[in-house]
JSON list of C-alpha atoms in Angstrom, two decimals:
[
{"chain": "A", "resi": 1, "resn": "UNK", "atom": "CA", "xyz": [14.20, -8.11, 8.19]},
{"chain": "A", "resi": 2, "resn": "UNK", "atom": "CA", "xyz": [13.47, -5.04, 6.15]},
{"chain": "A", "resi": 3, "resn": "UNK", "atom": "CA", "xyz": [12.94, -1.57, 7.52]},
{"chain": "A", "resi": 4, "resn": "UNK", "atom": "CA", "xyz": [12.22, 1.72, 5.88]},
{"chain": "A", "resi": 5, "resn": "UNK", "atom": "CA", "xyz": [12.53, 5.00, 7.70]},
{"chain": "A", "resi": 6, "resn": "UNK", "atom": "CA", "xyz": [10.70, 8.18, 6.84]},
{"chain": "A", "resi": 7, "resn": "UNK", "atom": "CA", "xyz": [10.17, 11.38, 8.81]},
{"chain": "A", "resi": 8, "resn": "UNK", "atom": "CA", "xyz": [6.83, 11.22, 10.58]},
{"chain": "A", "resi": 9, "resn": "UNK", "atom": "CA", "xyz": [5.81, 14.78, 9.74]},
{"chain": "A", "resi": 10, "resn": "UNK", "atom": "CA", "xyz": [6.80, 17.51, 7.29]},
{"chain": "A", "resi": 11, "resn": "UNK", "atom": "CA", "xyz": [5.29, 20.99, 7.01]},
{"chain": "A", "resi": 12, "resn": "UNK", "atom": "CA", "xyz": [5.68, 23.40, 4.11]},
{"chain": "A", "resi": 13, "resn": "UNK", "atom": "CA", "xyz": [3.88, 26.38, 2.61]},
{"chain": "A", "resi": 14, "resn": "UNK", "atom": "CA", "xyz": [1.90, 26.55, -0.56]},
{"chain": "A", "resi": 15, "resn": "UNK", "atom": "CA", "xyz": [4.09, 27.02, -3.63]},
{"chain": "A", "resi": 16, "resn": "UNK", "atom": "CA", "xyz": [7.20, 25.69, -1.95]},
{"chain": "A", "resi": 17, "resn": "UNK", "atom": "CA", "xyz": [9.26, 22.58, -2.67]},
{"chain": "A", "resi": 18, "resn": "UNK", "atom": "CA", "xyz": [9.47, 19.73, -0.17]},
{"chain": "A", "resi": 19, "resn": "UNK", "atom": "CA", "xyz": [11.57, 16.58, -0.11]},
{"chain": "A", "resi": 20, "resn": "UNK", "atom": "CA", "xyz": [10.48, 13.46, 1.77]},
{"chain": "A", "resi": 21, "resn": "UNK", "atom": "CA", "xyz": [13.32, 11.08, 2.44]},
{"chain": "A", "resi": 22, "resn": "UNK", "atom": "CA", "xyz": [13.22, 7.32, 2.73]},
{"chain": "A", "resi": 23, "resn": "UNK", "atom": "CA", "xyz": [16.15, 5.30, 4.00]},
{"chain": "A", "resi": 24, "resn": "UNK", "atom": "CA", "xyz": [16.08, 1.57, 4.04]},
{"chain": "A", "resi": 25, "resn": "UNK", "atom": "CA", "xyz": [17.95, -1.41, 5.38]},
{"chain": "A", "resi": 26, "resn": "UNK", "atom": "CA", "xyz": [17.29, -4.12, 2.90]},
{"chain": "A", "resi": 27, "resn": "UNK", "atom": "CA", "xyz": [18.86, -5.64, -0.13]},
{"chain": "A", "resi": 28, "resn": "UNK", "atom": "CA", "xyz": [17.75, -7.57, -3.14]},
{"chain": "A", "resi": 29, "resn": "UNK", "atom": "CA", "xyz": [14.72, -5.42, -3.79]},
{"chain": "A", "resi": 30, "resn": "UNK", "atom": "CA", "xyz": [13.31, -4.72, -7.21]},
{"chain": "A", "resi": 31, "resn": "UNK", "atom": "CA", "xyz": [12.49, -1.06, -6.77]},
{"chain": "A", "resi": 32, "resn": "UNK", "atom": "CA", "xyz": [11.18, 1.76, -4.62]},
{"chain": "A", "resi": 33, "resn": "UNK", "atom": "CA", "xyz": [7.62, 3.03, -4.92]},
{"chain": "A", "resi": 34, "resn": "UNK", "atom": "CA", "xyz": [5.82, 6.06, -3.52]},
{"chain": "A", "resi": 35, "resn": "UNK", "atom": "CA", "xyz": [2.14, 6.21, -2.62]},
{"chain": "A", "resi": 36, "resn": "UNK", "atom": "CA", "xyz": [-0.05, 9.08, -1.47]},
{"chain": "A", "resi": 37, "resn": "UNK", "atom": "CA", "xyz": [-2.90, 8.64, 0.98]},
{"chain": "A", "resi": 38, "resn": "UNK", "atom": "CA", "xyz": [-5.38, 11.28, 2.05]},
{"chain": "A", "resi": 39, "resn": "UNK", "atom": "CA", "xyz": [-7.02, 10.86, 5.44]},
{"chain": "A", "resi": 40, "resn": "UNK", "atom": "CA", "xyz": [-8.97, 7.63, 5.49]},
{"chain": "A", "resi": 41, "resn": "UNK", "atom": "CA", "xyz": [-8.69, 7.29, 1.74]},
{"chain": "A", "resi": 42, "resn": "UNK", "atom": "CA", "xyz": [-7.17, 4.76, -0.60]},
{"chain": "A", "resi": 43, "resn": "UNK", "atom": "CA", "xyz": [-3.43, 4.88, -1.24]},
{"chain": "A", "resi": 44, "resn": "UNK", "atom": "CA", "xyz": [-2.68, 6.03, -4.77]},
{"chain": "A", "resi": 45, "resn": "UNK", "atom": "CA", "xyz": [0.43, 5.24, -6.75]},
{"chain": "A", "resi": 46, "resn": "UNK", "atom": "CA", "xyz": [2.75, 8.17, -7.45]},
{"chain": "A", "resi": 47, "resn": "UNK", "atom": "CA", "xyz": [6.07, 6.88, -8.72]},
{"chain": "A", "resi": 48, "resn": "UNK", "atom": "CA", "xyz": [8.36, 3.89, -9.07]},
{"chain": "A", "resi": 49, "resn": "UNK", "atom": "CA", "xyz": [12.16, 3.73, -9.35]},
{"chain": "A", "resi": 50, "resn": "UNK", "atom": "CA", "xyz": [13.59, 0.46, -10.58]},
{"chain": "A", "resi": 51, "resn": "UNK", "atom": "CA", "xyz": [16.96, 1.99, -11.34]},
{"chain": "A", "resi": 52, "resn": "UNK", "atom": "CA", "xyz": [19.10, 4.59, -9.64]},
{"chain": "A", "resi": 53, "resn": "UNK", "atom": "CA", "xyz": [18.34, 8.12, -10.65]},
{"chain": "A", "resi": 54, "resn": "UNK", "atom": "CA", "xyz": [15.49, 10.55, -10.96]},
{"chain": "A", "resi": 55, "resn": "UNK", "atom": "CA", "xyz": [12.00, 9.84, -12.27]},
{"chain": "A", "resi": 56, "resn": "UNK", "atom": "CA", "xyz": [9.82, 12.86, -13.01]},
{"chain": "A", "resi": 57, "resn": "UNK", "atom": "CA", "xyz": [6.04, 12.90, -13.23]},
{"chain": "A", "resi": 58, "resn": "UNK", "atom": "CA", "xyz": [4.63, 16.40, -13.39]},
{"chain": "A", "resi": 59, "resn": "UNK", "atom": "CA", "xyz": [5.14, 18.20, -10.08]},
{"chain": "A", "resi": 60, "resn": "UNK", "atom": "CA", "xyz": [6.40, 15.01, -8.43]},
{"chain": "A", "resi": 61, "resn": "UNK", "atom": "CA", "xyz": [9.85, 13.49, -8.81]},
{"chain": "A", "resi": 62, "resn": "UNK", "atom": "CA", "xyz": [11.35, 10.46, -7.14]},
{"chain": "A", "resi": 63, "resn": "UNK", "atom": "CA", "xyz": [14.98, 9.50, -6.71]},
{"chain": "A", "resi": 64, "resn": "UNK", "atom": "CA", "xyz": [16.75, 6.28, -5.79]},
{"chain": "A", "resi": 65, "resn": "UNK", "atom": "CA", "xyz": [20.36, 5.57, -4.86]},
{"chain": "A", "resi": 66, "resn": "UNK", "atom": "CA", "xyz": [20.94, 1.92, -4.07]},
{"chain": "A", "resi": 67, "resn": "UNK", "atom": "CA", "xyz": [24.55, 2.54, -3.06]},
{"chain": "A", "resi": 68, "resn": "UNK", "atom": "CA", "xyz": [23.35, 5.00, -0.40]},
{"chain": "A", "resi": 69, "resn": "UNK", "atom": "CA", "xyz": [20.26, 2.93, 0.56]},
{"chain": "A", "resi": 70, "resn": "UNK", "atom": "CA", "xyz": [18.27, 6.10, 0.09]},
{"chain": "A", "resi": 71, "resn": "UNK", "atom": "CA", "xyz": [15.44, 7.53, -1.89]},
{"chain": "A", "resi": 72, "resn": "UNK", "atom": "CA", "xyz": [13.29, 10.61, -1.83]},
{"chain": "A", "resi": 73, "resn": "UNK", "atom": "CA", "xyz": [10.09, 12.08, -3.16]},
{"chain": "A", "resi": 74, "resn": "UNK", "atom": "CA", "xyz": [10.24, 15.68, -4.30]},
{"chain": "A", "resi": 75, "resn": "UNK", "atom": "CA", "xyz": [7.05, 17.70, -4.51]},
{"chain": "A", "resi": 76, "resn": "UNK", "atom": "CA", "xyz": [7.22, 21.03, -6.31]},
{"chain": "A", "resi": 77, "resn": "UNK", "atom": "CA", "xyz": [4.79, 23.96, -6.43]},
{"chain": "A", "resi": 78, "resn": "UNK", "atom": "CA", "xyz": [2.99, 22.62, -3.39]},
{"chain": "A", "resi": 79, "resn": "UNK", "atom": "CA", "xyz": [-0.77, 22.90, -3.34]},
{"chain": "A", "resi": 80, "resn": "UNK", "atom": "CA", "xyz": [-3.15, 22.58, -0.42]},
{"chain": "A", "resi": 81, "resn": "UNK", "atom": "CA", "xyz": [-4.45, 19.35, -1.87]},
{"chain": "A", "resi": 82, "resn": "UNK", "atom": "CA", "xyz": [-0.99, 17.81, -1.46]},
{"chain": "A", "resi": 83, "resn": "UNK", "atom": "CA", "xyz": [-1.61, 17.63, 2.29]},
{"chain": "A", "resi": 84, "resn": "UNK", "atom": "CA", "xyz": [-1.64, 13.87, 2.81]},
{"chain": "A", "resi": 85, "resn": "UNK", "atom": "CA", "xyz": [0.47, 10.96, 3.99]},
{"chain": "A", "resi": 86, "resn": "UNK", "atom": "CA", "xyz": [3.23, 9.73, 1.73]},
{"chain": "A", "resi": 87, "resn": "UNK", "atom": "CA", "xyz": [4.57, 6.20, 1.92]},
{"chain": "A", "resi": 88, "resn": "UNK", "atom": "CA", "xyz": [7.69, 4.73, 0.41]},
{"chain": "A", "resi": 89, "resn": "UNK", "atom": "CA", "xyz": [7.66, 1.01, -0.28]},
{"chain": "A", "resi": 90, "resn": "UNK", "atom": "CA", "xyz": [10.23, -1.51, -1.43]},
{"chain": "A", "resi": 91, "resn": "UNK", "atom": "CA", "xyz": [9.31, -4.33, -3.74]},
{"chain": "A", "resi": 92, "resn": "UNK", "atom": "CA", "xyz": [10.73, -7.62, -2.51]},
{"chain": "A", "resi": 93, "resn": "UNK", "atom": "CA", "xyz": [10.60, -11.19, -3.77]},
{"chain": "A", "resi": 94, "resn": "UNK", "atom": "CA", "xyz": [7.91, -13.18, -2.02]},
{"chain": "A", "resi": 95, "resn": "UNK", "atom": "CA", "xyz": [6.81, -16.64, -3.01]},
{"chain": "A", "resi": 96, "resn": "UNK", "atom": "CA", "xyz": [6.52, -16.62, -6.77]},
{"chain": "A", "resi": 97, "resn": "UNK", "atom": "CA", "xyz": [5.71, -12.94, -6.86]},
{"chain": "A", "resi": 98, "resn": "UNK", "atom": "CA", "xyz": [6.62, -9.64, -5.26]},
{"chain": "A", "resi": 99, "resn": "UNK", "atom": "CA", "xyz": [5.62, -8.05, -2.01]},
{"chain": "A", "resi": 100, "resn": "UNK", "atom": "CA", "xyz": [5.44, -4.37, -1.19]},
{"chain": "A", "resi": 101, "resn": "UNK", "atom": "CA", "xyz": [6.82, -3.46, 2.22]},
{"chain": "A", "resi": 102, "resn": "UNK", "atom": "CA", "xyz": [5.76, 0.02, 3.25]},
{"chain": "A", "resi": 103, "resn": "UNK", "atom": "CA", "xyz": [7.37, 2.59, 5.47]},
{"chain": "A", "resi": 104, "resn": "UNK", "atom": "CA", "xyz": [5.34, 4.14, 8.29]},
{"chain": "A", "resi": 105, "resn": "UNK", "atom": "CA", "xyz": [4.52, 7.18, 6.21]},
{"chain": "A", "resi": 106, "resn": "UNK", "atom": "CA", "xyz": [5.18, 10.91, 6.32]},
{"chain": "A", "resi": 107, "resn": "UNK", "atom": "CA", "xyz": [2.33, 13.29, 7.08]},
{"chain": "A", "resi": 108, "resn": "UNK", "atom": "CA", "xyz": [2.73, 16.35, 4.88]},
{"chain": "A", "resi": 109, "resn": "UNK", "atom": "CA", "xyz": [0.91, 19.50, 5.91]},
{"chain": "A", "resi": 110, "resn": "UNK", "atom": "CA", "xyz": [0.77, 22.33, 3.38]},
{"chain": "A", "resi": 111, "resn": "UNK", "atom": "CA", "xyz": [0.06, 25.72, 4.92]},
{"chain": "A", "resi": 112, "resn": "UNK", "atom": "CA", "xyz": [-1.44, 28.67, 3.04]},
{"chain": "B", "resi": 1, "resn": "UNK", "atom": "CA", "xyz": [-11.83, 6.19, -8.45]},
{"chain": "B", "resi": 2, "resn": "UNK", "atom": "CA", "xyz": [-9.31, 3.37, -8.94]},
{"chain": "B", "resi": 3, "resn": "UNK", "atom": "CA", "xyz": [-11.84, 0.90, -10.29]},
{"chain": "B", "resi": 4, "resn": "UNK", "atom": "CA", "xyz": [-11.30, -1.45, -7.33]},
{"chain": "B", "resi": 5, "resn": "UNK", "atom": "CA", "xyz": [-14.41, -1.95, -5.22]},
{"chain": "B", "resi": 6, "resn": "UNK", "atom": "CA", "xyz": [-14.64, -3.15, -1.66]},
{"chain": "B", "resi": 7, "resn": "UNK", "atom": "CA", "xyz": [-17.62, -4.01, 0.49]},
{"chain": "B", "resi": 8, "resn": "UNK", "atom": "CA", "xyz": [-18.70, -3.28, 3.09]},
{"chain": "B", "resi": 9, "resn": "UNK", "atom": "CA", "xyz": [-17.34, 0.19, 3.72]},
{"chain": "B", "resi": 10, "resn": "UNK", "atom": "CA", "xyz": [-17.74, -0.11, 7.47]},
{"chain": "B", "resi": 11, "resn": "UNK", "atom": "CA", "xyz": [-18.12, -3.14, 9.69]},
{"chain": "B", "resi": 12, "resn": "UNK", "atom": "CA", "xyz": [-18.69, -3.21, 13.42]},
{"chain": "B", "resi": 13, "resn": "UNK", "atom": "CA", "xyz": [-18.61, -6.52, 15.22]},
{"chain": "B", "resi": 14, "resn": "UNK", "atom": "CA", "xyz": [-17.75, -8.11, 18.54]},
{"chain": "B", "resi": 15, "resn": "UNK", "atom": "CA", "xyz": [-14.73, -10.04, 19.72]},
{"chain": "B", "resi": 16, "resn": "UNK", "atom": "CA", "xyz": [-14.79, -13.70, 18.81]},
{"chain": "B", "resi": 17, "resn": "UNK", "atom": "CA", "xyz": [-16.89, -13.15, 15.71]},
{"chain": "B", "resi": 18, "resn": "UNK", "atom": "CA", "xyz": [-16.08, -13.88, 12.08]},
{"chain": "B", "resi": 19, "resn": "UNK", "atom": "CA", "xyz": [-16.41, -11.46, 9.16]},
{"chain": "B", "resi": 20, "resn": "UNK", "atom": "CA", "xyz": [-15.86, -11.56, 5.41]},
{"chain": "B", "resi": 21, "resn": "UNK", "atom": "CA", "xyz": [-14.55, -8.65, 3.41]},
{"chain": "B", "resi": 22, "resn": "UNK", "atom": "CA", "xyz": [-15.06, -8.57, -0.33]},
{"chain": "B", "resi": 23, "resn": "UNK", "atom": "CA", "xyz": [-13.02, -7.07, -3.13]},
{"chain": "B", "resi": 24, "resn": "UNK", "atom": "CA", "xyz": [-13.53, -6.78, -6.87]},
{"chain": "B", "resi": 25, "resn": "UNK", "atom": "CA", "xyz": [-10.41, -5.87, -8.86]},
{"chain": "B", "resi": 26, "resn": "UNK", "atom": "CA", "xyz": [-10.19, -3.47, -11.76]},
{"chain": "B", "resi": 27, "resn": "UNK", "atom": "CA", "xyz": [-11.39, -4.87, -15.04]},
{"chain": "B", "resi": 28, "resn": "UNK", "atom": "CA", "xyz": [-8.54, -6.84, -16.60]},
{"chain": "B", "resi": 29, "resn": "UNK", "atom": "CA", "xyz": [-6.47, -7.13, -13.42]},
{"chain": "B", "resi": 30, "resn": "UNK", "atom": "CA", "xyz": [-5.61, -10.67, -12.39]},
{"chain": "B", "resi": 31, "resn": "UNK", "atom": "CA", "xyz": [-3.88, -10.02, -9.08]},
{"chain": "B", "resi": 32, "resn": "UNK", "atom": "CA", "xyz": [-5.50, -9.09, -5.82]},
{"chain": "B", "resi": 33, "resn": "UNK", "atom": "CA", "xyz": [-3.59, -8.01, -2.72]},
{"chain": "B", "resi": 34, "resn": "UNK", "atom": "CA", "xyz": [-4.85, -7.55, 0.83]},
{"chain": "B", "resi": 35, "resn": "UNK", "atom": "CA", "xyz": [-3.37, -5.05, 3.28]},
{"chain": "B", "resi": 36, "resn": "UNK", "atom": "CA", "xyz": [-4.08, -4.11, 6.88]},
{"chain": "B", "resi": 37, "resn": "UNK", "atom": "CA", "xyz": [-3.61, -0.56, 8.13]},
{"chain": "B", "resi": 38, "resn": "UNK", "atom": "CA", "xyz": [-3.93, 0.00, 11.84]},
{"chain": "B", "resi": 39, "resn": "UNK", "atom": "CA", "xyz": [-4.32, 3.47, 13.34]},
{"chain": "B", "resi": 40, "resn": "UNK", "atom": "CA", "xyz": [-1.37, 5.67, 12.43]},
{"chain": "B", "resi": 41, "resn": "UNK", "atom": "CA", "xyz": [0.46, 2.71, 10.96]},
{"chain": "B", "resi": 42, "resn": "UNK", "atom": "CA", "xyz": [1.76, 1.90, 7.55]},
{"chain": "B", "resi": 43, "resn": "UNK", "atom": "CA", "xyz": [0.28, -0.68, 5.30]},
{"chain": "B", "resi": 44, "resn": "UNK", "atom": "CA", "xyz": [1.00, -4.27, 6.22]},
{"chain": "B", "resi": 45, "resn": "UNK", "atom": "CA", "xyz": [0.88, -6.75, 3.36]},
{"chain": "B", "resi": 46, "resn": "UNK", "atom": "CA", "xyz": [-1.23, -9.79, 4.13]},
{"chain": "B", "resi": 47, "resn": "UNK", "atom": "CA", "xyz": [-1.58, -11.94, 1.03]},
{"chain": "B", "resi": 48, "resn": "UNK", "atom": "CA", "xyz": [-1.69, -11.93, -2.77]},
{"chain": "B", "resi": 49, "resn": "UNK", "atom": "CA", "xyz": [-3.68, -13.99, -5.23]},
{"chain": "B", "resi": 50, "resn": "UNK", "atom": "CA", "xyz": [-3.10, -14.20, -8.94]},
{"chain": "B", "resi": 51, "resn": "UNK", "atom": "CA", "xyz": [-5.75, -15.70, -11.18]},
{"chain": "B", "resi": 52, "resn": "UNK", "atom": "CA", "xyz": [-7.12, -17.79, -8.35]},
{"chain": "B", "resi": 53, "resn": "UNK", "atom": "CA", "xyz": [-3.83, -18.99, -6.90]},
{"chain": "B", "resi": 54, "resn": "UNK", "atom": "CA", "xyz": [-1.98, -17.77, -3.84]},
{"chain": "B", "resi": 55, "resn": "UNK", "atom": "CA", "xyz": [1.23, -16.10, -4.97]},
{"chain": "B", "resi": 56, "resn": "UNK", "atom": "CA", "xyz": [2.71, -14.35, -1.94]},
{"chain": "B", "resi": 57, "resn": "UNK", "atom": "CA", "xyz": [2.09, -14.33, 1.77]},
{"chain": "B", "resi": 58, "resn": "UNK", "atom": "CA", "xyz": [2.98, -11.65, 4.27]},
{"chain": "B", "resi": 59, "resn": "UNK", "atom": "CA", "xyz": [2.34, -11.40, 7.99]},
{"chain": "B", "resi": 60, "resn": "UNK", "atom": "CA", "xyz": [-1.11, -12.87, 7.82]},
{"chain": "B", "resi": 61, "resn": "UNK", "atom": "CA", "xyz": [-2.44, -14.40, 11.02]},
{"chain": "B", "resi": 62, "resn": "UNK", "atom": "CA", "xyz": [-3.64, -17.99, 11.01]},
{"chain": "B", "resi": 63, "resn": "UNK", "atom": "CA", "xyz": [-7.08, -16.68, 12.00]},
{"chain": "B", "resi": 64, "resn": "UNK", "atom": "CA", "xyz": [-7.21, -14.89, 8.66]},
{"chain": "B", "resi": 65, "resn": "UNK", "atom": "CA", "xyz": [-7.70, -16.52, 5.29]},
{"chain": "B", "resi": 66, "resn": "UNK", "atom": "CA", "xyz": [-8.42, -15.40, 1.78]},
{"chain": "B", "resi": 67, "resn": "UNK", "atom": "CA", "xyz": [-9.39, -16.74, -1.58]},
{"chain": "B", "resi": 68, "resn": "UNK", "atom": "CA", "xyz": [-9.86, -15.56, -5.12]},
{"chain": "B", "resi": 69, "resn": "UNK", "atom": "CA", "xyz": [-12.78, -16.85, -7.13]},
{"chain": "B", "resi": 70, "resn": "UNK", "atom": "CA", "xyz": [-13.03, -17.69, -10.86]},
{"chain": "B", "resi": 71, "resn": "UNK", "atom": "CA", "xyz": [-14.58, -14.28, -11.54]},
{"chain": "B", "resi": 72, "resn": "UNK", "atom": "CA", "xyz": [-11.43, -12.84, -9.89]},
{"chain": "B", "resi": 73, "resn": "UNK", "atom": "CA", "xyz": [-13.15, -11.22, -6.94]},
{"chain": "B", "resi": 74, "resn": "UNK", "atom": "CA", "xyz": [-11.54, -11.99, -3.61]},
{"chain": "B", "resi": 75, "resn": "UNK", "atom": "CA", "xyz": [-12.70, -12.43, -0.06]},
{"chain": "B", "resi": 76, "resn": "UNK", "atom": "CA", "xyz": [-10.74, -11.98, 3.15]},
{"chain": "B", "resi": 77, "resn": "UNK", "atom": "CA", "xyz": [-12.09, -13.96, 6.07]},
{"chain": "B", "resi": 78, "resn": "UNK", "atom": "CA", "xyz": [-11.24, -12.85, 9.58]},
{"chain": "B", "resi": 79, "resn": "UNK", "atom": "CA", "xyz": [-12.21, -15.14, 12.43]},
{"chain": "B", "resi": 80, "resn": "UNK", "atom": "CA", "xyz": [-12.01, -15.21, 16.23]},
{"chain": "B", "resi": 81, "resn": "UNK", "atom": "CA", "xyz": [-11.74, -11.45, 16.05]},
{"chain": "B", "resi": 82, "resn": "UNK", "atom": "CA", "xyz": [-9.79, -9.55, 18.68]},
{"chain": "B", "resi": 83, "resn": "UNK", "atom": "CA", "xyz": [-9.79, -5.88, 19.60]},
{"chain": "B", "resi": 84, "resn": "UNK", "atom": "CA", "xyz": [-6.42, -5.50, 17.90]},
{"chain": "B", "resi": 85, "resn": "UNK", "atom": "CA", "xyz": [-7.88, -6.53, 14.57]},
{"chain": "B", "resi": 86, "resn": "UNK", "atom": "CA", "xyz": [-9.65, -3.19, 14.34]},
{"chain": "B", "resi": 87, "resn": "UNK", "atom": "CA", "xyz": [-8.12, -1.54, 11.29]},
{"chain": "B", "resi": 88, "resn": "UNK", "atom": "CA", "xyz": [-8.62, -0.43, 7.74]},
{"chain": "B", "resi": 89, "resn": "UNK", "atom": "CA", "xyz": [-8.39, -3.34, 5.32]},
{"chain": "B", "resi": 90, "resn": "UNK", "atom": "CA", "xyz": [-7.43, -2.46, 1.80]},
{"chain": "B", "resi": 91, "resn": "UNK", "atom": "CA", "xyz": [-7.58, -4.52, -1.30]},
{"chain": "B", "resi": 92, "resn": "UNK", "atom": "CA", "xyz": [-5.42, -3.66, -4.29]},
{"chain": "B", "resi": 93, "resn": "UNK", "atom": "CA", "xyz": [-5.20, -5.07, -7.77]},
{"chain": "B", "resi": 94, "resn": "UNK", "atom": "CA", "xyz": [-2.69, -5.16, -10.58]},
{"chain": "B", "resi": 95, "resn": "UNK", "atom": "CA", "xyz": [-2.55, -6.56, -14.07]},
{"chain": "B", "resi": 96, "resn": "UNK", "atom": "CA", "xyz": [0.25, -9.06, -13.48]},
{"chain": "B", "resi": 97, "resn": "UNK", "atom": "CA", "xyz": [1.46, -10.83, -10.44]},
{"chain": "B", "resi": 98, "resn": "UNK", "atom": "CA", "xyz": [4.73, -12.59, -10.96]},
{"chain": "B", "resi": 99, "resn": "UNK", "atom": "CA", "xyz": [8.25, -11.56, -10.11]},
{"chain": "B", "resi": 100, "resn": "UNK", "atom": "CA", "xyz": [8.76, -10.09, -13.55]},
{"chain": "B", "resi": 101, "resn": "UNK", "atom": "CA", "xyz": [6.00, -7.61, -13.01]},
{"chain": "B", "resi": 102, "resn": "UNK", "atom": "CA", "xyz": [6.73, -3.96, -12.24]},
{"chain": "B", "resi": 103, "resn": "UNK", "atom": "CA", "xyz": [4.46, -2.85, -9.50]},
{"chain": "B", "resi": 104, "resn": "UNK", "atom": "CA", "xyz": [1.60, -0.50, -9.91]},
{"chain": "B", "resi": 105, "resn": "UNK", "atom": "CA", "xyz": [-1.07, -1.50, -7.48]},
{"chain": "B", "resi": 106, "resn": "UNK", "atom": "CA", "xyz": [-4.47, 0.17, -7.51]},
{"chain": "B", "resi": 107, "resn": "UNK", "atom": "CA", "xyz": [-6.12, 0.35, -4.14]},
{"chain": "B", "resi": 108, "resn": "UNK", "atom": "CA", "xyz": [-9.78, 0.13, -3.26]},
{"chain": "B", "resi": 109, "resn": "UNK", "atom": "CA", "xyz": [-11.49, 2.49, -0.80]},
{"chain": "B", "resi": 110, "resn": "UNK", "atom": "CA", "xyz": [-11.02, 0.06, 2.08]},
{"chain": "B", "resi": 111, "resn": "UNK", "atom": "CA", "xyz": [-13.20, -1.55, 4.72]},
{"chain": "B", "resi": 112, "resn": "UNK", "atom": "CA", "xyz": [-13.04, -0.05, 8.19]},
{"chain": "B", "resi": 113, "resn": "UNK", "atom": "CA", "xyz": [-13.40, -2.86, 10.72]},
{"chain": "B", "resi": 114, "resn": "UNK", "atom": "CA", "xyz": [-14.19, -2.05, 14.31]},
{"chain": "B", "resi": 115, "resn": "UNK", "atom": "CA", "xyz": [-14.09, -4.87, 16.84]},
{"chain": "B", "resi": 116, "resn": "UNK", "atom": "CA", "xyz": [-15.83, -4.07, 20.13]}
]
């Protein structure tokens, strides 16, 4: 089966930089995605890495290394509104389409 | 606002009952996905429809079924409900739906189901 591991909780202060790691035990996946979810809210797409390397979108960057079975989400210039859960997800073949398999999520708390 | 709508927002029912959750995708999106999120858990993929046809199936229980209608809205039917079915149920949509498609799924606000 597939499994993705993320830290359950991360705490950082406003203005800081935080890295949320995602390690996985799967192969044959198309890419690694990151989603943000505020309490009780809808998950929102942040980033997608199809290839190894760094993808940058504003204050958020995501990295993938297939050889190391590892990825991370980097959040810079943290703001209070970044307090949320962050999920990594691998995209796997399923039927005639793809299926997202999510990690258990990392709860990020940003302190003033 | 992602453009994906789900109704109802909250649903409270009893064990053994049957409920239907509804989802309307973003305008132009052909794929609809259903996910279950239990308390403090990640998102579990249930099923995907693309333009009315089932495309992918996850860990969906036999008591659960879904369909996508010609107007592209989708319904998730949950029957013989158990206490453990209490969860947030999310619908997501995307433009494409095949293996060649790079994922960006847009999630609706979810339906919170409570089974008493």
